[in-house]
């Protein structure tokens, strides 16, 4: 398959770059002065695009690659892929579900533990004793009870936390308490975790009202997408003490992080690293490659979205 042109939209971990380069004719978009320059020189060679959370695939890219037969994103989220355009042109899109679920759920719990037990600001040995609330037993509300939301729920259950959720549909088999309204879920939660996909409907699903309902002792955890949360409102709520704290792996305008968030004490931040473990990045890369190979061999895709 060495002649199959595969375009990577941005730098990714070394394993996926090396493995793609071993198998296909790999083009690295960032080695070209612009997409237009790339498309003019190599557009007809490209059979697949590999995207990631950092750089997705827009309609212009799809329209400029006449032999494109698959878009494969090195991520579970696909909010930055123009799915409508792909559907219109009959181009399948794949993502990397399942393999990263545990890591993202682990990070959600780590952020919560870090905030509750103030691990990241633990007092120095000689400073005055400083007590923190405990995580065990706190009421956890989860927005989005998909694969990742469920994995977070399972972990939180092990901490003795009662679980409630808001989701597009009721997941009766989960046994958790369902809320049709995010505001009510927030009002009854001490920890609110955002784990849903980003769509027009879920943009700013955590707004001023939801933050106020979560309240001055409430903790917000976001491992979904930055735009799920109204960030200027988040900064105000945290600064004014209307919200207790926030653990964030994602931000509205990545890779930028709002200066005010960096200065706040009641905040723990990680730079969108939910799936960045060695094992998971390799599994994600293997899945991307398996999807490309299936496409090139005319076999069924492993993890199609559309
Ligand atoms: O955010 C990470 C992903 O979508 O995989």
Short mmCIF file of C-alpha atoms and ligand atoms in Angstrom, two decimals:
data_model
loop_
_atom_site.label_atom_id
_atom_site.label_comp_id
_atom_site.label_asym_id
_atom_site.label_seq_id
_atom_site.Cartn_x
_atom_site.Cartn_y
_atom_site.Cartn_z
CA UNK A 1 0.00 0.00 0.00
CA UNK A 2 3.08 2.22 -0.25
CA UNK A 3 1.56 4.14 -3.13
CA UNK A 4 -1.59 5.15 -1.21
CA UNK A 5 -1.36 8.85 -0.37
CA UNK A 6 -2.26 9.66 3.24
CA UNK A 7 -2.36 13.24 4.45
CA UNK A 8 -1.86 14.07 8.15
CA UNK A 9 -3.39 17.41 9.07
CA UNK A 10 -1.00 18.23 11.94
CA UNK A 11 1.82 16.71 14.00
CA UNK A 12 0.67 13.79 16.18
CA UNK A 13 2.52 11.36 18.44
CA UNK A 14 5.63 9.79 16.93
CA UNK A 15 4.19 6.24 16.89
CA UNK A 16 1.32 7.07 14.54
CA UNK A 17 3.57 9.13 12.28
CA UNK A 18 6.13 6.32 12.05
CA UNK A 19 3.57 3.58 11.52
CA UNK A 20 1.75 5.54 8.80
CA UNK A 21 5.06 6.30 7.08
CA UNK A 22 5.99 2.58 7.07
CA UNK A 23 2.81 1.63 5.23
CA UNK A 24 1.69 4.50 3.05
CA UNK A 25 2.93 7.49 1.09
CA UNK A 26 2.67 9.96 3.95
CA UNK A 27 2.21 13.70 3.44
CA UNK A 28 2.59 15.99 6.42
CA UNK A 29 0.54 19.09 5.80
CA UNK A 30 2.62 21.23 8.14
CA UNK A 31 5.64 20.69 5.87
CA UNK A 32 3.88 22.70 3.15
CA UNK A 33 3.50 26.49 3.06
CA UNK A 34 -0.30 26.25 2.80
CA UNK A 35 -3.06 23.77 2.11
CA UNK A 36 -3.57 25.32 -1.33
CA UNK A 37 0.11 24.76 -2.21
CA UNK A 38 -0.13 21.16 -0.99
CA UNK A 39 -3.36 20.47 -2.90
CA UNK A 40 -1.95 21.85 -6.11
CA UNK A 41 1.15 19.66 -5.91
CA UNK A 42 -0.27 16.45 -4.42
CA UNK A 43 -4.06 16.75 -4.11
CA UNK A 44 -4.79 13.95 -6.59
CA UNK A 45 -2.51 11.49 -4.74
CA UNK A 46 -4.41 11.70 -1.47
CA UNK A 47 -6.70 8.75 -0.74
CA UNK A 48 -7.04 9.31 3.00
CA UNK A 49 -6.84 12.17 5.50
CA UNK A 50 -5.82 11.54 9.10
CA UNK A 51 -7.10 14.32 11.35
CA UNK A 52 -6.95 14.92 15.10
CA UNK A 53 -8.51 17.12 17.78
CA UNK A 54 -6.02 19.85 16.87
CA UNK A 55 -6.74 20.11 13.14
CA UNK A 56 -9.87 18.63 11.63
CA UNK A 57 -11.14 18.48 8.08
CA UNK A 58 -13.29 21.20 6.52
CA UNK A 59 -15.33 21.33 3.32
CA UNK A 60 -12.54 23.03 1.33
CA UNK A 61 -10.11 20.24 2.16
CA UNK A 62 -12.62 17.59 1.11
CA UNK A 63 -13.48 19.40 -2.12
CA UNK A 64 -9.80 19.85 -3.01
CA UNK A 65 -8.91 16.15 -2.82
CA UNK A 66 -10.67 14.48 -5.78
CA UNK A 67 -9.57 10.92 -4.92
CA UNK A 68 -10.28 11.06 -1.20
CA UNK A 69 -11.92 7.85 -0.03
CA UNK A 70 -11.74 8.02 3.77
CA UNK A 71 -11.27 10.50 6.63
CA UNK A 72 -9.95 8.91 9.80
CA UNK A 73 -9.62 10.95 12.96
CA UNK A 74 -7.08 10.08 15.63
CA UNK A 75 -9.65 10.94 18.32
CA UNK A 76 -13.04 9.84 19.54
CA UNK A 77 -14.55 13.31 19.01
CA UNK A 78 -15.30 14.39 15.45
CA UNK A 79 -16.80 17.83 15.95
CA UNK A 80 -14.08 19.35 13.75
CA UNK A 81 -14.83 17.15 10.73
CA UNK A 82 -17.37 18.43 8.22
CA UNK A 83 -19.59 15.36 8.37
CA UNK A 84 -22.26 16.90 6.16
CA UNK A 85 -19.75 17.40 3.36
CA UNK A 86 -18.38 13.88 3.82
CA UNK A 87 -21.88 12.43 3.65
CA UNK A 88 -22.69 14.50 0.57
CA UNK A 89 -19.60 13.11 -1.18
CA UNK A 90 -20.02 9.58 0.14
CA UNK A 91 -16.75 9.69 2.06
CA UNK A 92 -16.76 7.56 5.21
CA UNK A 93 -15.33 8.92 8.46
CA UNK A 94 -13.86 6.81 11.26
CA UNK A 95 -12.83 7.69 14.83
CA UNK A 96 -11.14 5.89 17.73
CA UNK A 97 -13.85 4.95 20.25
CA UNK A 98 -13.45 2.47 23.14
CA UNK A 99 -9.66 2.36 23.27
CA UNK A 100 -9.41 5.71 25.10
CA UNK A 101 -12.45 5.41 27.37
CA UNK A 102 -10.52 4.29 30.47
CA UNK A 103 -7.91 7.03 30.21
CA UNK A 104 -10.42 9.84 29.87
CA UNK A 105 -12.49 8.47 32.76
CA UNK A 106 -9.33 8.14 34.88
CA UNK A 107 -8.47 11.76 34.17
CA UNK A 108 -11.95 12.96 35.18
CA UNK A 109 -11.54 11.26 38.55
CA UNK A 110 -7.96 12.51 38.89
CA UNK A 111 -9.11 16.10 38.32
CA UNK A 112 -11.87 15.69 40.90
CA UNK A 113 -9.51 14.13 43.44
CA UNK A 114 -6.97 16.82 42.80
CA UNK A 115 -9.53 19.56 43.51
CA UNK A 116 -11.14 17.93 46.51
CA UNK A 117 -7.99 16.79 48.20
CA UNK A 118 -6.09 19.85 46.94
CA UNK A 119 -3.28 17.54 45.86
CA UNK A 120 -2.01 20.15 43.46
CA UNK A 121 -1.83 22.87 46.15
CA UNK A 122 -1.04 20.65 49.13
CA UNK A 123 0.16 22.74 52.08
CA UNK A 124 3.81 22.92 52.95
CA UNK A 125 4.92 21.03 55.99
CA UNK A 126 5.19 24.09 58.23
CA UNK A 127 2.10 25.98 57.06
CA UNK A 128 -1.13 26.11 59.07
CA UNK A 129 -3.31 22.97 58.87
CA UNK A 130 -5.65 23.16 55.91
CA UNK A 131 -8.71 20.94 55.66
CA UNK A 132 -10.34 20.04 52.37
CA UNK A 133 -13.64 18.39 51.49
CA UNK A 134 -13.50 14.70 50.59
CA UNK A 135 -14.58 13.24 47.27
CA UNK A 136 -15.94 9.95 48.62
CA UNK A 137 -19.72 10.02 48.89
CA UNK A 138 -20.25 13.27 46.97
CA UNK A 139 -23.24 13.39 44.59
CA UNK A 140 -21.87 13.12 41.05
CA UNK A 141 -23.87 14.35 38.06
CA UNK A 142 -22.72 13.37 34.58
CA UNK A 143 -23.75 15.15 31.39
CA UNK A 144 -23.62 12.49 28.68
CA UNK A 145 -23.84 8.84 29.68
CA UNK A 146 -22.08 7.37 26.65
CA UNK A 147 -19.03 5.13 26.85
CA UNK A 148 -16.90 7.69 28.69
CA UNK A 149 -19.71 8.96 30.93
CA UNK A 150 -20.45 5.39 32.00
CA UNK A 151 -16.80 4.67 32.73
CA UNK A 152 -16.68 7.80 34.92
CA UNK A 153 -19.85 6.69 36.70
CA UNK A 154 -18.34 3.26 37.46
CA UNK A 155 -15.23 4.85 38.93
CA UNK A 156 -17.21 7.38 40.98
CA UNK A 157 -19.42 4.57 42.29
CA UNK A 158 -16.31 2.92 43.68
CA UNK A 159 -15.82 6.12 45.73
CA UNK A 160 -19.33 5.65 47.15
CA UNK A 161 -20.73 8.54 45.11
CA UNK A 162 -24.43 8.46 44.16
CA UNK A 163 -24.66 8.95 40.37
CA UNK A 164 -27.16 10.95 38.32
CA UNK A 165 -27.01 11.93 34.68
CA UNK A 166 -28.45 13.94 31.86
CA UNK A 167 -28.39 12.43 28.38
CA UNK A 168 -30.27 12.67 25.09
CA UNK A 169 -32.13 9.49 26.03
CA UNK A 170 -32.87 7.64 29.27
CA UNK A 171 -30.42 4.80 29.94
CA UNK A 172 -32.68 2.80 32.21
CA UNK A 173 -30.29 -0.18 32.24
CA UNK A 174 -27.64 1.96 33.98
CA UNK A 175 -29.72 2.13 37.15
CA UNK A 176 -28.61 5.77 37.66
CA UNK A 177 -31.02 8.65 38.23
CA UNK A 178 -31.97 10.47 35.03
CA UNK A 179 -32.56 14.22 34.74
CA UNK A 180 -34.15 15.61 31.61
CA UNK A 181 -32.87 19.04 32.63
CA UNK A 182 -29.22 20.00 33.19
CA UNK A 183 -30.16 22.77 35.62
CA UNK A 184 -31.90 20.32 37.96
CA UNK A 185 -29.02 17.85 37.63
CA UNK A 186 -26.55 20.59 38.62
CA UNK A 187 -28.69 21.68 41.56
CA UNK A 188 -28.65 18.12 42.95
CA UNK A 189 -24.93 17.47 42.25
CA UNK A 190 -21.78 18.30 44.17
CA UNK A 191 -19.58 17.31 41.25
CA UNK A 192 -20.79 17.92 37.69
CA UNK A 193 -18.85 16.16 34.92
CA UNK A 194 -19.18 17.09 31.25
CA UNK A 195 -18.73 13.97 29.10
CA UNK A 196 -21.07 14.49 26.15
CA UNK A 197 -20.24 15.08 22.50
CA UNK A 198 -20.07 18.64 21.20
CA UNK A 199 -23.01 19.58 18.99
CA UNK A 200 -25.02 22.77 18.42
CA UNK A 201 -27.31 21.64 21.23
CA UNK A 202 -24.54 20.97 23.77
CA UNK A 203 -22.51 24.15 23.09
CA UNK A 204 -22.49 26.11 26.39
CA UNK A 205 -24.56 23.39 28.03
CA UNK A 206 -22.84 24.58 31.19
CA UNK A 207 -23.95 28.20 31.34
CA UNK A 208 -24.28 30.78 34.12
CA UNK A 209 -27.53 29.23 35.38
CA UNK A 210 -26.01 25.75 35.57
CA UNK A 211 -22.94 27.07 37.41
CA UNK A 212 -25.13 28.92 39.89
CA UNK A 213 -27.20 25.77 40.43
CA UNK A 214 -24.04 23.73 41.09
CA UNK A 215 -23.17 26.38 43.62
CA UNK A 216 -20.30 27.67 45.77
CA UNK A 217 -19.33 24.20 46.99
CA UNK A 218 -19.82 22.55 43.61
CA UNK A 219 -17.04 21.31 41.39
CA UNK A 220 -17.19 21.30 37.59
CA UNK A 221 -15.10 18.77 35.64
CA UNK A 222 -14.83 19.10 31.85
CA UNK A 223 -13.17 16.31 29.87
CA UNK A 224 -15.48 16.81 26.86
CA UNK A 225 -14.84 19.86 24.71
CA UNK A 226 -14.06 23.44 25.74
CA UNK A 227 -17.15 24.98 24.09
CA UNK A 228 -19.41 22.89 26.34
CA UNK A 229 -18.72 25.50 29.01
CA UNK A 230 -19.26 29.26 28.76
CA UNK A 231 -15.71 30.16 29.80
CA UNK A 232 -16.10 33.88 30.58
CA UNK A 233 -19.04 32.90 32.81
CA UNK A 234 -16.90 30.17 34.38
CA UNK A 235 -14.18 32.68 35.25
CA UNK A 236 -16.77 35.03 36.81
CA UNK A 237 -18.43 32.21 38.77
CA UNK A 238 -15.09 30.99 40.14
CA UNK A 239 -13.83 34.49 40.91
CA UNK A 240 -17.05 35.56 42.62
CA UNK A 241 -17.28 32.34 44.63
CA UNK A 242 -20.54 31.27 42.98
CA UNK A 243 -18.83 28.04 41.93
CA UNK A 244 -16.47 26.04 44.16
CA UNK A 245 -13.88 24.87 41.63
CA UNK A 246 -13.18 23.50 38.18
CA UNK A 247 -11.03 20.74 36.75
CA UNK A 248 -10.55 21.28 33.04
CA UNK A 249 -8.80 19.26 30.36
CA UNK A 250 -10.36 21.22 27.51
CA UNK A 251 -10.73 24.92 26.71
CA UNK A 252 -12.84 27.11 24.47
CA UNK A 253 -9.99 28.31 22.27
CA UNK A 254 -7.34 25.60 22.41
CA UNK A 255 -4.43 25.62 22.61
CA UNK A 256 -4.89 28.99 24.33
CA UNK A 257 -5.90 28.98 27.96
CA UNK A 258 -7.55 32.05 29.44
CA UNK A 259 -5.07 33.93 31.60
CA UNK A 260 -7.58 34.28 34.48
CA UNK A 261 -7.95 30.48 34.70
CA UNK A 262 -4.21 30.10 35.12
CA UNK A 263 -4.25 32.47 38.09
CA UNK A 264 -7.18 30.97 40.01
CA UNK A 265 -6.48 28.78 43.06
CA UNK A 266 -9.68 26.74 42.81
CA UNK A 267 -8.83 25.38 39.37
CA UNK A 268 -6.83 22.39 38.12
CA UNK A 269 -5.91 22.40 34.44
CA UNK A 270 -4.47 19.83 32.05
CA UNK A 271 -3.73 20.59 28.37
CA UNK A 272 -6.23 18.26 26.60
CA UNK A 273 -4.35 15.09 27.48
CA UNK A 274 -7.29 12.81 28.28
CA UNK A 275 -6.05 9.99 26.05
CA UNK A 276 -2.33 10.71 26.12
CA UNK A 277 -0.97 7.51 27.60
CA UNK A 278 1.54 5.34 25.76
CA UNK A 279 -0.78 2.34 25.51
CA UNK A 280 -3.80 4.31 24.39
CA UNK A 281 -1.99 6.39 21.78
CA UNK A 282 -0.65 3.17 20.26
CA UNK A 283 -4.11 1.58 20.29
CA UNK A 284 -5.62 4.69 18.70
CA UNK A 285 -2.94 4.72 16.00
CA UNK A 286 -3.46 1.01 15.31
CA UNK A 287 -7.18 1.64 14.91
CA UNK A 288 -6.62 4.52 12.49
CA UNK A 289 -4.31 2.30 10.43
CA UNK A 290 -6.70 -0.67 10.52
CA UNK A 291 -9.47 1.58 9.20
CA UNK A 292 -7.27 2.91 6.39
CA UNK A 293 -6.18 -0.60 5.41
CA UNK A 294 -9.78 -1.84 5.44
CA UNK A 295 -10.80 1.06 3.22
CA UNK A 296 -7.95 0.48 0.75
CA UNK A 297 -8.74 -3.26 0.60
CA UNK A 298 -12.48 -2.62 0.15
CA UNK A 299 -13.28 -4.33 3.48
CA UNK A 300 -15.76 -3.15 6.15
CA UNK A 301 -14.46 -0.29 8.29
CA UNK A 302 -13.86 -1.03 11.96
CA UNK A 303 -15.23 2.16 13.51
CA UNK A 304 -17.27 4.15 11.00
CA UNK A 305 -19.16 7.23 12.19
CA UNK A 306 -21.34 7.90 9.17
O1 LIG B 1 -10.47 14.70 22.94
C1 LIG B 1 -10.04 13.66 22.56
C2 LIG B 1 -10.69 12.84 21.60
O2 LIG B 1 -11.72 13.23 21.06
O3 LIG B 1 -10.17 11.75 21.33
#
